[in-house]
CSV table of C-alpha atoms in Angstrom, one decimal:
chain,number,residue,atom,x,y,z
P,22,MET,CA,0.1,0.1,-0.1
P,23,GLY,CA,1.2,3.4,-0.7
P,24,LYS,CA,1.9,5.9,1.9
P,25,LYS,CA,-1.2,8.1,3.0
P,26,LYS,CA,-1.0,11.6,2.0
P,27,SER,CA,-1.0,14.2,4.6
P,28,ASN,CA,-3.8,16.8,4.5
P,29,THR,CA,-2.0,19.1,6.7
P,30,PRO,CA,-1.2,22.2,5.1
P,31,SER,CA,2.5,22.9,4.2
P,32,GLU,CA,4.3,25.0,7.3
P,33,SER,CA,4.8,27.9,5.0
P,34,PHE,CA,1.4,28.7,5.6
P,35,LEU,CA,2.3,29.4,9.1
P,36,LEU,CA,4.1,32.4,7.9
P,37,LEU,CA,1.2,34.6,7.8
P,38,PRO,CA,0.1,37.3,4.9
P,39,THR,CA,-0.4,41.0,5.9
P,40,PRO,CA,-2.6,41.3,8.8
P,41,PRO,CA,-5.6,43.0,9.1
P,42,SER,CA,-4.0,45.4,11.7
P,43,THR,CA,-0.3,46.5,12.2
P,44,SER,CA,-0.9,47.7,15.7
P,45,SER,CA,1.5,46.2,18.0
P,46,ILE,CA,0.3,42.6,19.4
P,47,VAL,CA,0.1,41.5,23.0
P,48,ASP,CA,-0.9,38.0,23.2
P,49,THR,CA,-2.0,37.7,27.0
P,50,HIS,CA,-2.6,33.9,27.0
P,51,THR,CA,-0.4,31.6,25.1
P,52,HIS,CA,1.4,28.2,25.7
P,53,LEU,CA,4.7,28.6,24.0
P,54,ALA,CA,6.3,25.4,24.9
P,55,SER,CA,3.3,23.4,23.9
P,56,THR,CA,2.9,25.5,20.5
P,57,PHE,CA,6.5,24.4,19.6
P,58,GLU,CA,5.8,20.8,20.6
P,59,MET,CA,2.8,20.8,18.4
P,60,TYR,CA,4.5,22.3,15.7
P,61,ARG,CA,7.3,19.6,15.9
P,62,THR,CA,4.8,16.7,16.0
P,63,ARG,CA,2.6,17.8,13.2
P,64,TYR,CA,5.7,19.3,11.0
P,65,LYS,CA,8.1,16.3,11.8
P,66,GLU,CA,10.4,17.3,8.9
P,67,GLY,CA,10.1,21.3,9.8
P,68,LYS,CA,13.3,23.6,9.8
P,69,ILE,CA,12.5,25.2,13.1
P,70,GLN,CA,14.8,23.4,15.9
P,71,ASP,CA,14.0,25.1,19.1
P,72,VAL,CA,11.3,27.7,20.6
P,73,TYR,CA,13.7,30.5,19.9
P,74,GLN,CA,13.9,29.9,16.3
P,75,PHE,CA,10.2,29.6,16.3
P,76,VAL,CA,9.4,32.9,17.9
P,77,LYS,CA,12.0,34.7,15.7
P,78,HIS,CA,11.0,32.6,12.4
P,79,MET,CA,7.0,33.3,12.8
P,80,TYR,CA,6.7,36.8,14.4
P,81,GLU,CA,9.7,38.3,12.5
P,82,GLY,CA,8.0,41.5,11.2
P,83,ARG,CA,4.7,40.9,12.6
P,84,ASN,CA,4.9,43.7,15.6
P,85,VAL,CA,4.8,41.1,18.4
P,86,GLU,CA,5.3,43.2,21.5
P,87,ALA,CA,4.8,40.9,24.2
P,88,ILE,CA,3.3,37.5,25.2
P,89,VAL,CA,2.1,36.2,28.4
P,90,ASP,CA,3.3,32.6,28.3
P,91,VAL,CA,0.9,30.3,30.5
P,92,TRP,CA,2.6,27.4,32.6
P,93,CYS,CA,-0.5,25.2,34.2
P,94,GLU,CA,0.6,21.7,34.4
P,95,ALA,CA,1.1,19.7,37.6
P,96,PRO,CA,3.8,18.8,38.8
P,97,VAL,CA,5.4,22.2,37.6
P,98,ARG,CA,7.6,22.1,34.4
P,99,LYS,CA,10.9,23.3,35.4
P,100,LEU,CA,11.2,24.7,31.7
P,101,TRP,CA,9.5,27.6,32.9
P,102,LYS,CA,12.6,28.9,34.6
P,103,THR,CA,14.6,28.5,31.4
P,104,PHE,CA,12.4,30.8,29.4
P,105,ALA,CA,12.1,33.3,32.1
P,106,ASP,CA,15.9,33.7,32.9
P,107,SER,CA,16.2,33.7,29.3
P,108,ALA,CA,14.4,37.2,29.3
P,109,LEU,CA,15.9,39.0,32.5
P,110,THR,CA,17.4,42.0,30.6
P,111,LYS,CA,16.6,43.8,27.5
P,112,GLU,CA,19.7,42.6,26.0
P,113,ASP,CA,18.6,39.0,26.9
P,114,ARG,CA,15.4,39.8,25.1
P,115,GLU,CA,17.1,41.1,21.9
P,116,LYS,CA,19.4,38.2,21.5
P,117,VAL,CA,17.2,35.5,22.6
P,118,TRP,CA,13.6,36.5,22.0
P,119,ASN,CA,14.4,38.7,19.0
P,120,GLY,CA,13.4,41.7,21.0
P,121,MET,CA,9.9,40.6,22.2
P,122,ASP,CA,9.0,41.2,26.1
P,123,TYR,CA,8.7,37.5,27.7
P,124,TRP,CA,6.3,37.3,30.5
P,125,PHE,CA,4.7,34.4,32.2
P,126,VAL,CA,2.0,33.1,34.7
P,127,LEU,CA,2.1,30.2,36.5
P,128,GLY,CA,-0.7,27.8,38.3
P,129,VAL,CA,-2.5,24.8,38.0
P,130,HIS,CA,-5.2,24.1,35.6
P,131,PRO,CA,-8.4,22.6,36.7
P,132,HIS,CA,-8.0,19.7,34.5
P,133,GLU,CA,-4.9,18.6,36.8
P,134,ALA,CA,-6.3,19.9,39.8
P,135,LYS,CA,-6.1,16.0,41.5
P,136,LEU,CA,-2.5,16.3,40.9
P,137,TYR,CA,-2.0,19.5,43.0
P,138,SER,CA,0.1,18.9,46.1
P,139,ASP,CA,1.9,21.1,48.9
P,140,ALA,CA,5.2,20.4,46.7
P,141,VAL,CA,3.4,21.8,43.6
P,142,GLU,CA,2.3,24.7,45.6
P,143,LYS,CA,5.9,25.3,46.7
P,144,ASP,CA,7.3,25.4,43.1
P,145,ILE,CA,4.4,27.7,42.1
P,146,LEU,CA,5.4,30.1,45.1
P,147,GLU,CA,9.0,30.1,43.8
P,148,ALA,CA,7.9,31.4,40.5
P,149,MET,CA,5.7,34.2,41.8
P,150,SER,CA,8.8,35.9,42.9
P,151,HIS,CA,10.5,35.8,39.5
P,152,PRO,CA,10.8,39.2,37.6
P,153,ARG,CA,9.1,37.9,34.6
P,154,CYS,CA,5.9,36.5,36.4
P,155,VAL,CA,2.9,38.6,36.0
P,156,GLY,CA,0.2,36.5,37.4
P,157,TRP,CA,-1.1,33.1,38.9
P,158,GLY,CA,-2.9,31.1,36.5
P,159,GLU,CA,-4.4,29.5,34.8
P,160,MET,CA,-6.9,28.0,37.3
P,161,GLY,CA,-10.5,27.5,37.6
P,162,LEU,CA,-13.1,24.9,37.1
P,163,ASP,CA,-13.7,23.1,34.1
P,164,TYR,CA,-17.1,21.1,34.3
P,165,HIS,CA,-17.2,20.3,30.7
P,166,TYR,CA,-14.5,17.4,30.8
P,167,ASP,CA,-14.4,16.8,34.5
P,168,ASN,CA,-10.8,15.6,34.3
P,169,SER,CA,-10.5,16.1,37.9
P,170,PRO,CA,-13.3,15.7,40.4
P,171,ARG,CA,-15.2,18.9,40.9
P,172,GLU,CA,-14.9,19.1,44.6
P,173,ILE,CA,-11.4,18.8,44.3
P,174,GLN,CA,-11.1,21.3,41.5
P,175,GLN,CA,-13.0,24.0,43.8
P,176,GLU,CA,-10.8,23.1,46.8
P,177,VAL,CA,-7.6,23.7,44.5
P,178,PHE,CA,-9.1,26.7,43.1
P,179,THR,CA,-9.8,28.3,46.3
P,180,ARG,CA,-6.5,27.5,47.6
P,181,GLN,CA,-4.7,29.1,44.6
P,182,LEU,CA,-7.0,32.3,44.8
P,183,ARG,CA,-6.0,32.7,48.2
P,184,HIS,CA,-2.3,32.9,47.7
P,185,ALA,CA,-2.7,34.8,44.5
P,186,VAL,CA,-4.7,37.5,46.3
P,187,ARG,CA,-2.2,37.5,49.3
P,188,LEU,CA,0.5,38.1,46.7
P,189,GLY,CA,-1.4,40.9,44.8
P,190,LYS,CA,-0.8,38.8,41.7
P,191,PRO,CA,-3.2,39.2,38.9
P,192,LEU,CA,-5.7,36.0,38.3
P,193,THR,CA,-5.7,34.1,35.0
P,194,ILE,CA,-9.0,32.4,35.1
P,195,HIS,CA,-10.3,29.3,33.3
P,196,THR,CA,-14.0,28.6,33.6
P,197,ARG,CA,-16.1,26.2,31.5
P,198,GLU,CA,-19.7,25.4,32.1
P,199,ALA,CA,-19.2,26.1,36.0
P,200,ASP,CA,-20.9,29.5,36.1
P,201,ALA,CA,-22.6,29.5,39.4
P,202,ASP,CA,-19.3,27.9,41.3
P,203,THR,CA,-17.0,30.2,39.5
P,204,GLU,CA,-18.9,33.0,40.6
P,205,ARG,CA,-19.7,32.0,43.9
P,206,ILE,CA,-15.9,31.4,44.8
P,207,LEU,CA,-14.7,34.6,43.2
P,208,LYS,CA,-17.1,36.5,45.0
P,209,ALA,CA,-15.8,34.8,48.1
P,210,GLU,CA,-12.2,34.8,47.9
P,211,VAL,CA,-11.3,37.8,45.6
P,212,PRO,CA,-11.6,41.6,46.8
P,213,VAL,CA,-13.7,43.6,44.2
P,214,ASP,CA,-11.1,45.8,42.9
P,215,HIS,CA,-8.5,42.8,42.2
P,216,LYS,CA,-7.2,42.5,38.5
P,217,ILE,CA,-8.8,39.4,36.8
P,218,HIS,CA,-8.4,37.8,33.6
P,219,ILE,CA,-11.4,35.7,32.4
P,220,HIS,CA,-9.6,33.6,29.7
P,221,CYS,CA,-11.1,32.4,26.5
P,222,PHE,CA,-14.6,33.0,27.6
P,223,THR,CA,-17.3,30.8,26.0
P,224,ASP,CA,-19.9,31.0,28.5
P,225,SER,CA,-23.2,32.7,29.0
P,226,PRO,CA,-23.5,36.5,28.3
P,227,ASP,CA,-25.6,37.0,31.7
P,228,PHE,CA,-22.7,35.4,33.6
P,229,ALA,CA,-19.9,37.7,31.9
P,230,GLN,CA,-22.1,40.6,32.7
P,231,ARG,CA,-22.3,39.7,36.3
P,232,LEU,CA,-18.7,39.2,36.6
P,233,LEU,CA,-17.9,43.0,34.7
P,234,ASP,CA,-20.5,44.5,37.0
P,235,ARG,CA,-18.8,43.1,40.3
P,236,PHE,CA,-15.3,43.5,39.4
P,237,PRO,CA,-14.3,46.7,37.8
P,238,ASN,CA,-10.5,45.6,36.8
P,239,LEU,CA,-12.0,42.5,35.2
P,240,TYR,CA,-11.3,41.7,31.8
P,241,ILE,CA,-12.8,39.2,29.0
P,242,GLY,CA,-10.1,37.4,27.0
P,243,ILE,CA,-11.1,36.9,23.6
P,244,THR,CA,-9.4,34.1,21.6
P,245,GLY,CA,-10.2,33.0,17.7
P,246,VAL,CA,-13.0,30.6,19.2
P,247,ILE,CA,-14.9,33.9,18.6
P,248,THR,CA,-14.9,33.2,15.0
P,249,TYR,CA,-16.3,29.7,15.3
P,250,SER,CA,-20.1,29.2,14.1
P,251,THR,CA,-20.4,27.1,17.0
P,252,ASN,CA,-19.7,29.6,19.4
P,253,ALA,CA,-22.3,32.6,19.7
P,254,ASP,CA,-22.3,33.6,23.2
P,255,THR,CA,-18.8,35.3,23.0
P,256,SER,CA,-19.7,37.4,20.3
P,257,THR,CA,-23.0,38.3,22.3
P,258,VAL,CA,-20.9,39.5,25.1
P,259,ILE,CA,-19.0,41.8,22.5
P,260,ARG,CA,-22.2,43.1,21.4
P,261,ASN,CA,-23.6,43.9,24.8
P,262,MET,CA,-20.3,45.6,25.9
P,263,ALA,CA,-20.6,47.8,22.5
P,264,ALA,CA,-24.0,48.7,23.2
P,265,GLN,CA,-23.6,49.9,26.7
P,266,SER,CA,-20.7,52.2,25.9
P,267,GLN,CA,-18.8,53.6,23.1
P,268,GLY,CA,-15.6,53.7,25.5
P,269,PRO,CA,-13.0,50.8,25.5
P,270,LEU,CA,-14.1,47.3,25.3
P,271,ARG,CA,-13.2,45.4,28.2
P,272,ILE,CA,-11.3,42.7,26.8
P,273,VAL,CA,-7.9,41.2,26.2
P,274,LEU,CA,-6.7,39.5,23.0
P,275,GLU,CA,-5.3,36.0,23.4
P,276,THR,CA,-4.7,32.9,21.2
P,277,ASP,CA,-4.6,29.9,23.7
P,278,ALA,CA,-2.0,28.5,21.4
P,279,PRO,CA,-1.7,26.1,19.8
P,280,TYR,CA,-5.3,25.7,20.0
P,281,MET,CA,-8.1,28.0,18.5
P,282,VAL,CA,-6.8,29.2,14.7
P,283,PRO,CA,-9.1,32.1,14.0
P,284,ALA,CA,-11.8,30.9,11.1
P,285,ASN,CA,-11.4,34.2,9.4
P,286,LEU,CA,-7.7,33.7,8.9
P,287,TYR,CA,-8.5,31.4,6.2
P,288,GLU,CA,-10.1,34.2,4.2
P,289,SER,CA,-6.3,35.7,3.7
P,290,LEU,CA,-4.7,32.3,3.2
P,291,GLU,CA,-4.9,32.1,-0.7
P,292,GLY,CA,-4.8,28.2,-2.0
P,293,ILE,CA,-4.6,26.4,1.5
P,294,LYS,CA,-6.0,23.3,1.7
P,295,GLY,CA,-7.0,21.6,4.9
P,296,LYS,CA,-6.8,23.3,8.5
P,297,LEU,CA,-3.7,24.7,10.2
P,298,PRO,CA,-3.0,22.2,13.1
P,299,VAL,CA,-1.0,25.1,15.2
P,300,CYS,CA,-2.2,28.5,16.2
P,301,HIS,CA,0.4,31.2,17.1
P,302,THR,CA,0.8,34.7,18.4
P,303,ALA,CA,0.9,36.3,15.0
P,304,MET,CA,-2.6,35.1,14.4
P,305,VAL,CA,-4.2,37.9,16.9
P,306,PRO,CA,-5.1,40.6,14.3
P,307,TRP,CA,-7.4,38.3,12.7
P,308,THR,CA,-9.3,37.8,16.1
P,309,ALA,CA,-9.5,41.5,16.5
P,310,GLU,CA,-10.8,42.2,13.0
P,311,PHE,CA,-13.7,39.5,13.6
P,312,VAL,CA,-14.5,41.4,17.1
P,313,ALA,CA,-14.5,44.9,15.1
P,314,ARG,CA,-17.1,43.1,12.9
P,315,VAL,CA,-19.3,42.1,15.7
P,316,ALA,CA,-18.7,45.4,17.6
P,317,GLY,CA,-20.2,47.5,15.0
P,318,ASP,CA,-19.3,50.6,12.8
P,319,ALA,CA,-17.2,52.6,15.3
P,320,TRP,CA,-15.1,49.7,15.7
P,321,THR,CA,-12.0,48.6,13.4
P,322,ALA,CA,-9.5,46.1,13.9
P,323,GLU,CA,-6.8,48.8,14.6
P,324,ARG,CA,-9.2,50.3,17.4
P,325,VAL,CA,-9.5,46.9,18.9
P,326,MET,CA,-6.2,46.2,18.9
P,327,ARG,CA,-5.1,49.5,20.5
P,328,GLU,CA,-7.7,49.3,23.4
P,329,ALA,CA,-6.9,45.4,24.1
P,330,ARG,CA,-3.3,46.3,23.9
P,331,GLU,CA,-3.8,49.2,26.8
P,332,ASN,CA,-6.0,47.0,28.9
P,333,ALA,CA,-3.0,44.2,28.9
P,334,ARG,CA,-0.9,47.1,30.6
P,335,LEU,CA,-3.7,47.8,33.1
P,336,LEU,CA,-4.2,44.2,33.7
P,337,TYR,CA,-0.6,42.7,33.8
P,338,GLY,CA,1.5,45.7,33.5
P,339,VAL,CA,3.1,44.5,30.3
C-alpha cells in the first residue's frame, strides 16, 4: 500500500500574510512550549529546531510586542525557569527573543487539580517571585470535561486564589460550564478591585455581565474561538459591551496557542487546503478583525488592537 498523503497544510502557511491590523500585538494567553511541541509533532521534517527559532521565524516583522506565556501543569514544568531567565534583561530579550517582551503566569489548570500538592504549591510560589512573572494561573473550574473531581477542582481553585490575592498577583481564570461555582468562589475569595483575566470566555453573556459588574478590573479574554460558528455567546458578550458604552471594550486578546486558529484567517490564506494544526501569536489581528465586525461600525481592527493592548497594560502591567 502507498503511504497515506497528509492533509496538513505546508508549514509555509504558518508565515502569515499582511494582517488586518499593524498595531502592536500583545498575546495575553499563549502556551509557547506546547505550541512549539505541537509544531514539531505535526511538522516532523520542519526546519525550526527550538522555541527561540520558532519565535524569530514566525513573529519576524509581525510587530509582536509581548506575550504572556502560561504554565499550568502539575507537577510544574521546570522549563518555565529556562524561558524566564533568558528574558531577564533587555539585552537577553533582544538576543534570545528577537526583541519580544517575554512574561509568564503559572498555576494549575482545573484538569490537573487532582495532582495539586504541597510540593506543587511550593514550586508555584517560587515562580511568583520571578521578575518576569505577572500573574497566577491559569486556574479555575472546568465542568465540561471533568478531568478532576469537581470538589477537588473547587478546593484547589480556592487554595490558589487565596495565595494569589495575598501576593497581589493578577488572576488568570479558566471557567467552562461552571458559572455558578466560579462566580460564588470568586465573590467569596477575591476583593472587588483585584485584577482578573477571564481567559477564553465561551460561557453565557449573563455570567460575563455579572462578573464585569462585580469586578471593575476584570477583563474578558477573547481568542479565535469567537470566530467559530459553534460559539455565539462570545460574540454576544462583545455586542453587549459595545451597546452599553462607546468607550474601550473590556477585553484582552489572546490565542490560547497552540489551539483555536481564527476561522477568518483562512480568508487571507490563498491556496490553502486543510486546516492549520497550530495557532500562534501573530494570528491575533484576525481575532481583532472579527471582534470589530461584531462590535459595530465604530470599531476597526486597529481600534480593537489598541484598546486590548492598553487593557493588557492595565491588567498585567505588560
